[in-house]
XYZ file of N, CA and C in Angstrom:
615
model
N 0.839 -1.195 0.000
C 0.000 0.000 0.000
C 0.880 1.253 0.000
N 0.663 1.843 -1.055
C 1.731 3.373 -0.799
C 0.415 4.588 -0.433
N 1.149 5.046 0.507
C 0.452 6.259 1.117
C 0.428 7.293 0.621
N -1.007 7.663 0.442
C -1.209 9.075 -0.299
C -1.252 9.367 -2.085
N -1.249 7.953 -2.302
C -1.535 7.796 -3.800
C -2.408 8.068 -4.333
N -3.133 8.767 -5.257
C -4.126 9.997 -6.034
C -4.889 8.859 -6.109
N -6.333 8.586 -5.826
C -7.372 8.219 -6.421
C -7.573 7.768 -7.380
N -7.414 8.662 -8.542
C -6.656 9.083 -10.062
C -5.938 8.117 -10.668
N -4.930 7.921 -9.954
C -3.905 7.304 -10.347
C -3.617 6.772 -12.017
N -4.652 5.986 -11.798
C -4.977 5.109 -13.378
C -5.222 5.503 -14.175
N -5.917 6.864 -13.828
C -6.318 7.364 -15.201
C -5.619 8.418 -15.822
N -4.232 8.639 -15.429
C -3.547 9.770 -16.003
C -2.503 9.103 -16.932
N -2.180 9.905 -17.864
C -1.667 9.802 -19.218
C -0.576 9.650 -18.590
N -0.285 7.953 -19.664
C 1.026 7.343 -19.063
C 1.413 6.024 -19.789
N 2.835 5.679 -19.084
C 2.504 3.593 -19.738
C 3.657 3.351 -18.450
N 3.274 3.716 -17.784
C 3.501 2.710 -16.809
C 2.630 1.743 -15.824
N 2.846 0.320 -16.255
C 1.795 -0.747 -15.578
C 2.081 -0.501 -14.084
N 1.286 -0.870 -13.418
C 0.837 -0.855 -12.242
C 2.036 -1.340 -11.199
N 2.711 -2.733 -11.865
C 3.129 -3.286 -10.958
C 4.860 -2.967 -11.471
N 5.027 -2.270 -12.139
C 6.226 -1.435 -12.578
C 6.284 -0.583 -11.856
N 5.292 0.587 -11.498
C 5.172 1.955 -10.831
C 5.243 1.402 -9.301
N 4.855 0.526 -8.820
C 5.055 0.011 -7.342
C 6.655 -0.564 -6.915
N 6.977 -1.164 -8.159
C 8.653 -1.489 -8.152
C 9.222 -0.270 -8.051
N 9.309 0.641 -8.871
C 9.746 2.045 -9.064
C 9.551 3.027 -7.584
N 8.566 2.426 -6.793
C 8.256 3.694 -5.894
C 9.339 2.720 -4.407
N 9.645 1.557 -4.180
C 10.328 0.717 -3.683
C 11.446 0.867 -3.888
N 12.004 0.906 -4.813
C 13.165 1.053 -5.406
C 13.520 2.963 -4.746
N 12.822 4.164 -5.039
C 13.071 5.249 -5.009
C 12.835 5.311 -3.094
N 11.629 4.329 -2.519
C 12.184 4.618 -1.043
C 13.244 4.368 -0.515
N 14.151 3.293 -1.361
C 15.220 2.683 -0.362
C 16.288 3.943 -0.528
N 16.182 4.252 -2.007
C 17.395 5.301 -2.963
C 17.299 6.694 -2.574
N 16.069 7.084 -1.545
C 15.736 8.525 -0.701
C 16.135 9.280 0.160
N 16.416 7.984 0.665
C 17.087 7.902 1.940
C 18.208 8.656 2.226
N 19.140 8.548 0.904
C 20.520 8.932 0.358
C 20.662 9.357 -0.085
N 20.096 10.099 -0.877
C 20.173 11.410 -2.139
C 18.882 11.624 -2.822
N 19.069 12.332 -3.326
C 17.814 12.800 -4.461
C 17.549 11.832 -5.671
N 16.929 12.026 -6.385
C 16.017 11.063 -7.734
C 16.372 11.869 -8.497
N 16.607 11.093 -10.070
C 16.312 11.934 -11.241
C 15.593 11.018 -12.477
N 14.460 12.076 -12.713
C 14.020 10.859 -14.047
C 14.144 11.284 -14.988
N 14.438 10.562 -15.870
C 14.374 11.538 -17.292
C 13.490 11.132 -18.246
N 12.766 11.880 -18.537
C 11.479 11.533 -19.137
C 10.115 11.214 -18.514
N 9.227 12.178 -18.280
C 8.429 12.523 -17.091
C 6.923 12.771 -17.941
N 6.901 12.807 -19.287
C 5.685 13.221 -19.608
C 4.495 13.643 -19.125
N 3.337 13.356 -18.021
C 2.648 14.117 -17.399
C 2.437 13.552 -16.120
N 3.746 12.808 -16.090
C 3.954 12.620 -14.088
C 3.279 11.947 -13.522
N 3.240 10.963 -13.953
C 2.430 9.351 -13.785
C 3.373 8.634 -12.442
N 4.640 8.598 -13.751
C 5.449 8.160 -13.030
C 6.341 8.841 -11.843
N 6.566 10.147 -11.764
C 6.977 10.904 -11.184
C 6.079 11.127 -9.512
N 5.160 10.663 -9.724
C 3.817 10.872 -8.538
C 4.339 9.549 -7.580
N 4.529 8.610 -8.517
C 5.103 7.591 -7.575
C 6.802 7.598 -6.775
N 7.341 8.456 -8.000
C 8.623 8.462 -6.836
C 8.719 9.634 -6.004
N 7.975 10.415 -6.366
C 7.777 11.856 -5.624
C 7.090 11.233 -4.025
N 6.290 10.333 -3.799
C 5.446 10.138 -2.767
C 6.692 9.479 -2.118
N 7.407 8.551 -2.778
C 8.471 8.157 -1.908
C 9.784 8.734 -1.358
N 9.999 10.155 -2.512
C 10.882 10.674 -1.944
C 10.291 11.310 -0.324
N 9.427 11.985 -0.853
C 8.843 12.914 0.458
C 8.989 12.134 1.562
N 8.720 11.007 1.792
C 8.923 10.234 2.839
C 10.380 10.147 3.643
N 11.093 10.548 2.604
C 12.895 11.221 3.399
C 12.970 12.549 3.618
N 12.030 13.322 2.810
C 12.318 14.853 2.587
C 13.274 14.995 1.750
N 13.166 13.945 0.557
C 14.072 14.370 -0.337
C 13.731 14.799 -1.654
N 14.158 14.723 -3.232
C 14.058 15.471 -3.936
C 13.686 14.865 -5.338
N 13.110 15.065 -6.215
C 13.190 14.288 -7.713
C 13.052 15.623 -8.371
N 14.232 15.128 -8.979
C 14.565 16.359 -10.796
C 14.301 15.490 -11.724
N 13.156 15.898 -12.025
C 12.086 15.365 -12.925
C 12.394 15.972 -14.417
N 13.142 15.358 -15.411
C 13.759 16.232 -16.494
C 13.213 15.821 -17.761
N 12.557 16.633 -18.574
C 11.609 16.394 -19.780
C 11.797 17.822 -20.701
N 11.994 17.526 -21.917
C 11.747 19.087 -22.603
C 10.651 19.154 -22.701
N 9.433 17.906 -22.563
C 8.380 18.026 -22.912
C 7.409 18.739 -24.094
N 8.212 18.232 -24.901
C 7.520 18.602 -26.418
C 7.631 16.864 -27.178
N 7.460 15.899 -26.063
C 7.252 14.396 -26.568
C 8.606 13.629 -26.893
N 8.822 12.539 -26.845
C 9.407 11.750 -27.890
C 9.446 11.513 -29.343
N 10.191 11.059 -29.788
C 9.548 10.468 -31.398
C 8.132 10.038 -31.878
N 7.739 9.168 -31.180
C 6.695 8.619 -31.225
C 5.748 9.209 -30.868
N 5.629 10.377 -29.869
C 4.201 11.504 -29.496
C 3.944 12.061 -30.659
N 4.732 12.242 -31.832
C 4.587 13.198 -32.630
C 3.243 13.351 -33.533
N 2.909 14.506 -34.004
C 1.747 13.931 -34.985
C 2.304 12.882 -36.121
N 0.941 11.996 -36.595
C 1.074 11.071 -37.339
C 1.914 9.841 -36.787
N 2.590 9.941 -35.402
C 3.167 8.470 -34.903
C 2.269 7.664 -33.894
N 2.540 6.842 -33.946
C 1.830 5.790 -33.174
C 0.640 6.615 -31.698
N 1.622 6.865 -31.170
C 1.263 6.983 -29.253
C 1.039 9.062 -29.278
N 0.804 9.636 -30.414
C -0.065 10.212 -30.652
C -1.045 11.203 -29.760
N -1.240 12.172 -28.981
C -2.313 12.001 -28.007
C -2.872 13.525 -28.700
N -4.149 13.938 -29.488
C -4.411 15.054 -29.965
C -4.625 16.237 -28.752
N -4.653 15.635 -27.354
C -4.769 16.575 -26.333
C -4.198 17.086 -25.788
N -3.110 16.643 -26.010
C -1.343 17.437 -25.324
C -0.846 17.505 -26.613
N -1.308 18.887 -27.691
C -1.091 18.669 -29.004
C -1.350 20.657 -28.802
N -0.435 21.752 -28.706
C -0.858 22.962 -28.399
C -1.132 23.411 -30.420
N -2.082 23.455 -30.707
C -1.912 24.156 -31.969
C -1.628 25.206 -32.469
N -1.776 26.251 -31.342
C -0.867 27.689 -31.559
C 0.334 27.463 -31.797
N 0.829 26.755 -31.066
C 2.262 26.633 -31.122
C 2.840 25.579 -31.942
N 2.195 24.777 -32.816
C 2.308 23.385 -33.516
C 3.412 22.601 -32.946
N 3.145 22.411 -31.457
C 3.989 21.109 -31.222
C 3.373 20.609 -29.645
N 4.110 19.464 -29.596
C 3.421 18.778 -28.278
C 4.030 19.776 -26.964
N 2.932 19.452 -26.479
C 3.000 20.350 -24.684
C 2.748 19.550 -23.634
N 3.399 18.675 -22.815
C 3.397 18.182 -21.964
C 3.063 18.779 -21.008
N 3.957 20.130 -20.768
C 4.161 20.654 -18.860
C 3.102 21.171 -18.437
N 2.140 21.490 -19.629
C 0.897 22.287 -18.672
C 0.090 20.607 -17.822
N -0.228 19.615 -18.470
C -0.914 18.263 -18.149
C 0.185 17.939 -16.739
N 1.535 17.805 -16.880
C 2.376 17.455 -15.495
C 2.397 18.336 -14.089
N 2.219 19.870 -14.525
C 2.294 20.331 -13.511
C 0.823 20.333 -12.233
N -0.148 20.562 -13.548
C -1.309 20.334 -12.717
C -1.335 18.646 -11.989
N -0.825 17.595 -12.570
C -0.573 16.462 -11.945
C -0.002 16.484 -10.563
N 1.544 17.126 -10.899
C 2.143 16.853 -9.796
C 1.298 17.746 -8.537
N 1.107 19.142 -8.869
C 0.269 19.478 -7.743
C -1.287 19.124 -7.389
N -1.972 18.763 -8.133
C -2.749 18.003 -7.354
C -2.901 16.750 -6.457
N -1.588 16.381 -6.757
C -0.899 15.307 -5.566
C -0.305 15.872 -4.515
N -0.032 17.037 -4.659
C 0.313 17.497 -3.446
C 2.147 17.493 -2.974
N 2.214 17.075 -4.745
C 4.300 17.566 -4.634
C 4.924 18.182 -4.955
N 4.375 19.312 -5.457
C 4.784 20.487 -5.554
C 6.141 20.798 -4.935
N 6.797 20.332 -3.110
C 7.832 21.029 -2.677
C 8.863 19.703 -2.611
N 8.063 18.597 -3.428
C 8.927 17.792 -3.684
C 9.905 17.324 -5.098
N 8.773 17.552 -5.919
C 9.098 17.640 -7.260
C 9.933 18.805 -7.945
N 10.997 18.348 -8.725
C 12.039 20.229 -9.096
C 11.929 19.641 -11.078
N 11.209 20.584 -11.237
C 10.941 20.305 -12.481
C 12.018 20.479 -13.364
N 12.799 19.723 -14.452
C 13.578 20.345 -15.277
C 13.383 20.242 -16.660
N 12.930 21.663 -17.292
C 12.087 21.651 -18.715
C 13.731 21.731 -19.224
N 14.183 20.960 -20.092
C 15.228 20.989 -21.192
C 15.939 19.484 -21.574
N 16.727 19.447 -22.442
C 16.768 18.201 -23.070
C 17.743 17.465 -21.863
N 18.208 16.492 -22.215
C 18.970 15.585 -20.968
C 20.327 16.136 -21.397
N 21.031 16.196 -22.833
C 22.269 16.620 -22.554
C 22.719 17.957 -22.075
N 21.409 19.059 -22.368
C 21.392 20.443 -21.722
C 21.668 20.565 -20.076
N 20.733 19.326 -19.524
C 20.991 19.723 -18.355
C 22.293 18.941 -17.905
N 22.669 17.949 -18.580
C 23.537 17.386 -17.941
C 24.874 17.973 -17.900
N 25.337 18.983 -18.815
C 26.333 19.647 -19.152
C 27.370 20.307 -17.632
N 26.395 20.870 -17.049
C 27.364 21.616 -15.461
C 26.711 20.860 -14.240
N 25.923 19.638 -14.447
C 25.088 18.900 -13.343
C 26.407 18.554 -12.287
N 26.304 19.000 -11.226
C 27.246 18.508 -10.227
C 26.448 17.691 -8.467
N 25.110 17.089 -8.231
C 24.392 17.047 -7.469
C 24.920 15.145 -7.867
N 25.434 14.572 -6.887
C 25.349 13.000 -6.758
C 23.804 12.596 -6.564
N 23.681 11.577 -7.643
C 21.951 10.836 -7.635
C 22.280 9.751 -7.045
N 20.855 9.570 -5.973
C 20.798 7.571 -5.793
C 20.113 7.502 -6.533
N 19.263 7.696 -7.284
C 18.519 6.886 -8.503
C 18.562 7.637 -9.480
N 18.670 6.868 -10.339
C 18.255 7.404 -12.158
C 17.223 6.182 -12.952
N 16.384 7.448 -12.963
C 14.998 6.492 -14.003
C 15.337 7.034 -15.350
N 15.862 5.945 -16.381
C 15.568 6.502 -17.659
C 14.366 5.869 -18.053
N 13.612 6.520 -18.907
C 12.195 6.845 -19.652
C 12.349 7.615 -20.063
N 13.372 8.311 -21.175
C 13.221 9.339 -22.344
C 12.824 8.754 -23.687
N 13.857 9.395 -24.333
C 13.659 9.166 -26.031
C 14.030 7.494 -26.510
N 13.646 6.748 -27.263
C 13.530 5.547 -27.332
C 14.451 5.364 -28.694
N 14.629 6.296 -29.516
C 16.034 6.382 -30.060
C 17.235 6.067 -29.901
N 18.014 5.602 -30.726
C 19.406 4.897 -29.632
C 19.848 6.188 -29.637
N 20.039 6.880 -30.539
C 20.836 8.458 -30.090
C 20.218 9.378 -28.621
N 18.833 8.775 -28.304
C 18.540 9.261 -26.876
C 18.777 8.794 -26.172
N 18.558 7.469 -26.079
C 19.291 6.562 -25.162
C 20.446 6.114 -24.715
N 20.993 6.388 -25.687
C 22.968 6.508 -25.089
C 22.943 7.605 -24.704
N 22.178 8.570 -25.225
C 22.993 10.193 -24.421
C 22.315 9.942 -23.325
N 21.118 9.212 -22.758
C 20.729 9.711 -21.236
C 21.571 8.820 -20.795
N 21.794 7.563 -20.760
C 22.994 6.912 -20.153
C 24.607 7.388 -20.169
N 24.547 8.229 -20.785
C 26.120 8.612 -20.879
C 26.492 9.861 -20.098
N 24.984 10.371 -20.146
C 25.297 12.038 -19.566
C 24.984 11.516 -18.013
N 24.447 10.679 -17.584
C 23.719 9.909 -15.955
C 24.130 9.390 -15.521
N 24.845 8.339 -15.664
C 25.433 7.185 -15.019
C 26.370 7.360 -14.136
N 26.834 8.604 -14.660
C 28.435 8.937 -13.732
C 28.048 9.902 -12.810
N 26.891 10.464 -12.618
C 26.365 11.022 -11.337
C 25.993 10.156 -10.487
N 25.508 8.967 -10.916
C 25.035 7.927 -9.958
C 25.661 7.772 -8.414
N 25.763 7.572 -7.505
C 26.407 7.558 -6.526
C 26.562 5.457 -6.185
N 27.422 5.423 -5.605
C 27.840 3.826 -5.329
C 26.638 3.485 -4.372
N 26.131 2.196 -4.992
C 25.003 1.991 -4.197
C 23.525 2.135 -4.958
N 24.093 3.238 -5.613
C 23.097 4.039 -6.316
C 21.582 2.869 -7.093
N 20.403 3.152 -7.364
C 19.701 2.281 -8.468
C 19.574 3.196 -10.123
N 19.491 1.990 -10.735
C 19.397 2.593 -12.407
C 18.833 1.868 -12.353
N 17.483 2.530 -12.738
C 16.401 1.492 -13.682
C 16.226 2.200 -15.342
N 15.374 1.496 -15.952
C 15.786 1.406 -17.518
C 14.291 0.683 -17.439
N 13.546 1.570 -18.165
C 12.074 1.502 -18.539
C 11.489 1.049 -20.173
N 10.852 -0.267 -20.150
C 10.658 -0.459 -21.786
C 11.555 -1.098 -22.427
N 12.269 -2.383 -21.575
C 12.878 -3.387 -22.259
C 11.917 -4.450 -22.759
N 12.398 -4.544 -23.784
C 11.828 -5.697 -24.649
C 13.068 -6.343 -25.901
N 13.221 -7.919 -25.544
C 14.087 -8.479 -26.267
C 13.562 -8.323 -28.313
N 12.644 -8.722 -28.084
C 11.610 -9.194 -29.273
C 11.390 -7.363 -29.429
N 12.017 -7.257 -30.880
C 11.947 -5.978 -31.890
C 10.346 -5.959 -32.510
N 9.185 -7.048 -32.155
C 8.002 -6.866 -32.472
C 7.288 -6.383 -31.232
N 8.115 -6.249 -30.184
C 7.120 -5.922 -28.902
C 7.197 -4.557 -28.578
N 8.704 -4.029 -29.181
C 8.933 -2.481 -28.692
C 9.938 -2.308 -29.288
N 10.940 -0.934 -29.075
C 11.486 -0.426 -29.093
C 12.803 -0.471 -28.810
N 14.316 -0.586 -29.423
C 15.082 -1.697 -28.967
C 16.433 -0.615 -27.907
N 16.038 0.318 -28.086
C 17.368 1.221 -27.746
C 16.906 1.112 -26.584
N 16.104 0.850 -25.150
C 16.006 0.802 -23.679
C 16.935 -0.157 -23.609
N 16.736 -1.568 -24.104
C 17.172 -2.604 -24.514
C 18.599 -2.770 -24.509
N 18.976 -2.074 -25.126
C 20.349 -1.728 -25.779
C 21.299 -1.196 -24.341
N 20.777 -0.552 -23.827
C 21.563 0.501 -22.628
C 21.563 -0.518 -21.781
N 20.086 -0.939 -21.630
C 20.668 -1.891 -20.223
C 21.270 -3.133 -20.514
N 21.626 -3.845 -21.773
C 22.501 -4.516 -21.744
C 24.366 -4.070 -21.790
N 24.257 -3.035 -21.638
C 25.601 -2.010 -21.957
C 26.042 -1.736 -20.273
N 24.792 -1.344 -19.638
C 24.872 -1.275 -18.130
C 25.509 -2.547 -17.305
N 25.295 -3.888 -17.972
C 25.294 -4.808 -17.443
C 26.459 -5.829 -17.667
N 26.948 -4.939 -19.043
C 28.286 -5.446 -19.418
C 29.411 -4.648 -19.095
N 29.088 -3.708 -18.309
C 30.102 -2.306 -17.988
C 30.498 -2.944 -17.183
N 30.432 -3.582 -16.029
C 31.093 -4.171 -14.908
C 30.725 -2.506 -13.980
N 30.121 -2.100 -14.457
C 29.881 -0.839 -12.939
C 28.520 -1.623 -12.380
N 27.876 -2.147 -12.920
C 26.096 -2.541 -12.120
C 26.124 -4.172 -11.792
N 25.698 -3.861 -11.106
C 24.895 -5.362 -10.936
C 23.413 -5.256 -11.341
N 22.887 -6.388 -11.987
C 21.457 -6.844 -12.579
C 20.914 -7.133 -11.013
N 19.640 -6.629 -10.975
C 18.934 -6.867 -9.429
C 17.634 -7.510 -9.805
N 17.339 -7.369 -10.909
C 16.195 -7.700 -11.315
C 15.117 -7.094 -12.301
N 13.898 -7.314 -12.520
C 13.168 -7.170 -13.646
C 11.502 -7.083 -13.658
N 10.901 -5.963 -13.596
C 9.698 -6.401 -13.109
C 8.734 -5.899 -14.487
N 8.244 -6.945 -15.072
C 7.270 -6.545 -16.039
C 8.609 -5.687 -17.589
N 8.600 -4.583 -17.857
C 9.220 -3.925 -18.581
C 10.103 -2.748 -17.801
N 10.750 -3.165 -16.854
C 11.230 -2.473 -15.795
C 12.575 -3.072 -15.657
N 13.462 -2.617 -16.125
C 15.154 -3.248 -15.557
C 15.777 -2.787 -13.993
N 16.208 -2.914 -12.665
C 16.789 -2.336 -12.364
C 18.133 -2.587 -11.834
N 19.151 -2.176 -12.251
C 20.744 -2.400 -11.873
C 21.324 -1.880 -10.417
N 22.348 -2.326 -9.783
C 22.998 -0.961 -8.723
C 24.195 -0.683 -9.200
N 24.508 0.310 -8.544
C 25.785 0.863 -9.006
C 26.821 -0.122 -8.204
N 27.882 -0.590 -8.282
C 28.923 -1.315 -7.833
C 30.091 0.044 -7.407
């Protein structure tokens, strides 16, 4: 049972299964304790609600990092598509107005530190040691090596990396999540801890 979980929950724009987001919020209580969270790729804070509830429980922090103008795939004419986080004044996707009202109607507002810009932008002068890193960005291998490349080395020893949207089978998904966390696992920095549903998570060694 996690405490203080939105009512809601289910019905906010997302893909994270149920029993992924409960691994994820387990994983971010133990990793709270010790430092701050960072996810990358936050779209309208589905997932972010769950590690946000667990940070608060240390009084600690999630830098929640999205340019939020979508992935590849949000785009018009791709698959996952959503015409409602679609600003037409501006002809492109808008995430942050749908996340922010999320995160504060959960009530994490002084937990959540929003970061609107791409992952290698922010990662450029990042000097804050993470216990966790959630990747869930761009599903591109060119996104996916850069969030692993620009993240990993903030990680702190001990640290968790999870890696969202593995799938072996190129008919089930998307192969670049795939790709990193077998790269994670051949680095000799992680240990494999386990796997829940489409959920990888490693520790730092």
């Amino acid at each position: 049972m996690i405490p203080d979980l939105p009512a809601n929950i289910d019905e906010l724009k997302g893909f994270l299964a149920r029993d992924e987001a409960e691994a994820l919020y387990q994983y971010a209580l133990e990793s709270s304790a010790r430092g701050p969270v960072l996810e990358i790729g936050s779209y309208c804070g589905k997932s972010t609600i769950y590690l946000g509830l667990a940070c608060r429980q240390h009084n600690s922090t999630v830098f929640a990092l999205d340019h939020h103008r979508g992935s590849e795939e949000h785009q018009q004419g791709e698959y996952f598509h959503d015409p409602e986080l679609y600003d037409t004044g501006e002809g492109q996707v808008d995430t942050f107005k749908e996340f922010r009202r999320n995160i504060a109607s959960a009530g994490l507002n002084d937990t959540v530190v929003p970061v609107v810009a791409s992952s290698a932008a922010a990662a450029r002068h990042w000097q804050t040691p993470l216990a966790m890193v959630f990747i869930d960005g761009g599903h591109s291998l060119e996104a996916a090596l850069s969030d692993y490349r620009c993240w990993t080395a903030h990680l702190q020893r001990g640290g968790i990396l999870a890696i969202h949207d593995l799938f072996e089978d190129a008919h089930e998904g998307g192969q670049a999540p795939f790709a990193i966390y077998r790269m994670a696992k051949a680095s000799g920095l992680f240990a494999d801890i386990g796997r829940v549903n489409t959920l990888g998570f490693l520790r730092r060694l």
